XYZ file of C-alpha atoms in Angstrom:
298
model
C 163.683 102.702 302.882
C 165.198 105.693 301.075
C 162.799 108.068 302.835
C 163.795 106.641 306.220
C 167.482 107.151 305.411
C 166.858 110.772 304.407
C 164.909 111.458 307.602
C 167.668 109.873 309.691
C 170.284 111.972 307.898
C 168.379 115.214 308.466
C 167.792 114.397 312.129
C 171.501 113.668 312.634
C 172.410 116.874 310.803
C 170.065 118.898 313.009
C 171.535 117.369 316.169
C 175.090 118.179 315.020
C 174.008 121.710 314.123
C 172.530 122.292 317.553
C 175.681 121.056 319.296
C 178.127 123.139 317.257
C 176.794 125.840 314.955
C 180.316 126.588 313.695
C 180.897 123.085 312.359
C 181.936 123.451 308.675
C 179.197 120.970 307.764
C 176.588 123.238 309.346
C 177.548 126.580 307.825
C 174.971 128.348 305.707
C 175.359 128.853 301.991
C 176.764 132.353 302.527
C 179.536 130.975 304.755
C 178.243 131.977 308.175
C 176.793 129.961 311.055
C 173.086 129.429 311.613
C 172.590 129.960 315.338
C 169.851 127.616 316.576
C 168.504 130.169 319.037
C 167.711 132.451 316.095
C 166.633 129.790 313.605
C 164.131 127.857 315.717
C 161.683 128.672 318.484
C 159.231 127.129 320.915
C 161.810 124.622 322.162
C 161.661 123.144 325.693
C 164.453 123.264 328.251
C 166.070 120.169 329.750
C 166.497 119.604 333.485
C 170.040 121.013 333.398
C 168.858 124.207 331.684
C 170.099 123.246 328.223
C 167.666 124.106 325.431
C 166.356 121.086 323.535
C 166.432 122.539 320.023
C 165.440 119.305 318.276
C 162.010 119.528 319.925
C 161.377 123.041 318.605
C 157.906 123.829 317.325
C 158.854 126.840 315.192
C 161.405 127.733 312.550
C 162.617 130.992 310.994
C 163.311 131.022 307.255
C 165.243 133.994 305.853
C 165.728 134.877 302.181
C 168.744 137.109 301.578
C 168.699 139.499 298.614
C 171.400 141.735 297.188
C 171.257 145.222 298.685
C 172.871 148.444 297.477
C 173.083 152.095 298.516
C 172.099 153.028 294.969
C 168.306 152.961 294.994
C 168.102 152.213 291.271
C 169.999 148.955 291.809
C 167.631 147.630 294.448
C 164.421 148.099 292.484
C 164.448 144.410 291.576
C 164.790 143.384 295.217
C 162.064 145.834 296.251
C 159.725 144.422 293.608
C 160.536 140.873 294.731
C 159.703 141.797 298.335
C 156.434 143.374 297.216
C 155.404 140.229 295.337
C 156.570 138.099 298.268
C 154.353 140.008 300.720
C 151.379 139.785 298.352
C 151.897 136.036 297.929
C 152.225 135.393 301.669
C 149.081 137.394 302.407
C 147.137 135.355 299.855
C 148.698 132.061 300.986
C 148.009 132.566 304.687
C 144.317 133.335 304.120
C 143.875 130.548 301.574
C 143.084 132.556 298.431
C 146.254 131.701 296.497
C 145.705 129.469 293.465
C 148.838 127.441 294.216
C 147.683 126.350 297.658
C 147.038 127.681 301.132
C 148.466 127.511 304.619
C 147.913 124.178 306.360
C 145.507 124.506 309.300
C 148.096 123.223 311.802
C 150.597 125.980 310.929
C 150.803 129.493 312.345
C 152.757 131.704 309.939
C 154.111 135.237 310.376
C 156.124 137.082 307.735
C 157.790 140.404 307.018
C 160.284 142.010 304.676
C 162.705 144.922 304.798
C 160.178 147.177 303.104
C 157.322 146.165 305.412
C 157.877 149.052 307.855
C 158.071 151.625 305.067
C 154.950 150.228 303.392
C 153.054 150.292 306.687
C 154.115 153.881 307.377
C 152.912 154.937 303.946
C 149.604 153.146 304.492
C 149.125 154.737 307.914
C 150.100 158.152 306.560
C 147.434 157.962 303.883
C 144.863 156.649 306.350
C 145.637 159.261 309.023
C 145.524 162.312 306.752
C 141.927 162.986 307.700
C 142.753 162.584 311.408
C 145.561 165.131 311.207
C 143.386 167.581 309.281
C 140.568 167.217 311.808
C 142.999 167.660 314.722
C 144.452 170.865 313.322
C 141.002 172.087 312.272
C 139.677 171.485 315.791
C 142.406 173.731 317.131
C 141.659 176.374 314.536
C 137.977 176.517 315.470
C 138.726 176.492 319.189
C 136.948 179.723 320.023
C 136.044 180.516 323.603
C 134.640 184.018 323.951
C 135.811 184.777 320.382
C 139.402 183.585 321.000
C 140.366 183.425 317.326
C 143.801 184.851 318.111
C 144.600 182.073 320.585
C 143.333 179.375 318.231
C 145.396 180.539 315.262
C 148.386 181.327 317.456
C 148.326 177.891 319.073
C 148.227 175.996 315.800
C 150.956 178.185 314.292
C 153.169 177.533 317.322
C 152.837 173.775 316.779
C 153.645 174.078 313.062
C 156.591 176.405 313.709
C 157.973 173.959 316.297
C 158.011 171.071 313.818
C 159.469 173.179 311.009
C 162.120 174.610 313.348
C 163.288 171.145 314.376
C 163.463 169.867 310.793
C 165.144 173.051 309.597
C 167.732 173.109 312.394
C 168.917 169.532 311.959
C 168.679 169.781 308.183
C 170.930 172.863 308.336
C 173.558 171.172 310.534
C 173.460 168.063 308.336
C 171.957 165.492 310.719
C 170.122 162.891 308.588
C 166.573 161.860 309.387
C 164.365 158.861 308.735
C 160.842 158.418 307.469
C 159.743 157.237 310.916
C 160.984 160.461 312.512
C 159.073 162.640 310.064
C 155.945 160.554 310.661
C 156.065 160.670 314.476
C 157.122 164.264 315.238
C 153.949 166.066 314.016
C 151.719 163.773 316.095
C 153.966 164.092 319.155
C 154.219 167.876 319.061
C 150.519 168.220 318.196
C 149.518 166.078 321.176
C 151.808 167.848 323.649
C 151.365 171.336 322.220
C 147.587 171.368 321.884
C 147.122 169.711 325.274
C 149.218 172.379 326.992
C 147.378 175.142 325.143
C 143.982 173.852 326.311
C 145.295 173.580 329.881
C 146.659 177.126 329.821
C 143.455 178.659 328.458
C 141.069 176.661 330.661
C 143.067 177.396 333.819
C 143.227 181.051 332.848
C 139.429 181.171 332.486
C 138.804 179.424 335.812
C 141.069 181.759 337.779
C 139.354 185.086 337.978
C 141.312 188.308 337.894
C 141.772 190.082 341.219
C 140.594 193.649 341.708
C 144.120 195.013 342.240
C 145.747 192.627 339.784
C 146.990 193.717 336.370
C 146.348 191.644 333.259
C 150.014 190.653 333.018
C 150.112 189.591 336.690
C 146.920 187.572 336.265
C 148.282 185.654 333.255
C 151.627 185.076 335.001
C 149.891 183.686 338.111
C 147.699 181.411 336.005
C 150.605 180.057 333.983
C 152.697 179.527 337.084
C 150.030 177.355 338.692
C 149.003 175.447 335.568
C 152.316 174.656 333.861
C 153.845 171.232 334.382
C 157.241 169.791 333.484
C 157.898 168.607 329.950
C 157.577 164.826 329.512
C 160.688 162.716 329.176
C 161.724 162.633 325.545
C 165.116 161.011 325.985
C 164.082 157.926 324.028
C 162.914 159.984 321.087
C 165.035 161.307 318.260
C 166.856 164.635 318.425
C 164.259 166.031 316.083
C 161.460 165.360 318.532
C 163.457 166.815 321.415
C 164.162 170.087 319.629
C 160.580 170.306 318.349
C 159.217 169.934 321.878
C 161.760 172.427 323.203
C 160.803 175.036 320.607
C 157.125 174.308 321.201
C 157.540 174.752 324.962
C 159.531 177.977 324.596
C 156.942 179.420 322.239
C 154.123 178.441 324.591
C 155.668 180.119 327.642
C 156.576 183.222 325.628
C 154.554 183.822 322.464
C 151.349 182.061 323.543
C 151.366 183.642 327.002
C 151.776 187.030 325.311
C 148.770 186.221 323.118
C 146.768 185.349 326.231
C 147.641 188.726 327.741
C 146.622 190.548 324.547
C 143.379 188.577 324.369
C 142.605 189.449 327.997
C 143.103 193.138 327.263
C 140.932 192.819 324.133
C 138.092 191.329 326.166
C 138.392 194.143 328.703
C 137.733 196.767 326.031
C 135.267 194.520 324.124
C 137.218 194.712 320.876
C 136.854 192.191 318.099
C 139.432 189.389 318.049
C 139.827 189.612 314.270
C 141.724 192.901 314.693
C 144.395 191.235 316.779
C 144.390 188.131 314.591
C 145.065 190.160 311.464
C 148.002 191.965 313.073
C 149.347 188.747 314.558
C 149.238 186.900 311.243
C 150.845 189.830 309.436
C 153.706 189.940 311.958
C 154.147 186.150 311.838
C 154.282 186.059 308.038
C 156.845 188.876 307.938
C 159.015 187.093 310.510
C 158.760 183.728 308.700
C 159.577 185.327 305.339
C 162.658 187.086 306.699
C 163.828 183.913 308.462
C 163.487 181.762 305.338
C 165.241 184.434 303.279
C 168.163 184.428 305.717
C 168.425 180.623 305.687
C 168.358 180.521 301.879
C 171.116 183.146 301.637
C 173.257 181.220 304.126
C 172.746 177.946 302.247
C 173.606 179.589 298.915
C 176.767 181.139 300.330
C 177.896 177.862 301.942
């Protein structure tokens, strides 16, 4: 009898909630409304188009914790979320000592720290992939093209560092997701373009009356394509791709011309590589010194 009364009360309360979420009787404990479209799911639609919330097959349960800009004050909440995720993982697979998920239920869960935890997990798992990707570019030697291999990988690294340094200097904040995505994005675009440039250059033979500079310019003009749309990406990614593109059509094309002249006189690529690395290190050192002096004087 008592159980039937409780069920009837809850059903009536749910019906009232669905009709008017702003009814004072239906407000949540924190004083705000619980919108049925966000709290339940899998509900059918009546003939007049009105959603039948009381026939919903899913429900969303949210636990609100105290948040704070001071990271030391949210350690308790972060620890609670960590234990919550661990418990839900064990409960959904049936290895928790306190019980397991009923077979008729389909449960999904997440927390505020879930994205950050997943990024950290992926970062640790993808370290070997990144190392292999950069190493593959370093050992990309076609006809002893050590200069092009080292130059290409340095252009990609300089592009990423330039983007981070520029926006860090002007004070534009970044996120962990941005730092995670940019190296992969620039590596994919940069290395792909470098392979296209070199392969097209090798397939287009040099004319008898054509100079080395004219040959490289003709090859680049026929092989280059427009940069992909990066409007949906962060400013960091846009600047990184811009710097990468500018370096490819200037510095890398110059390296291709030097490498072509080296092959013509049958000189060893290590000679050019040594000079290129020395010049690059001097330029990077002077640039960093100038940025540090400007930051100290600011």
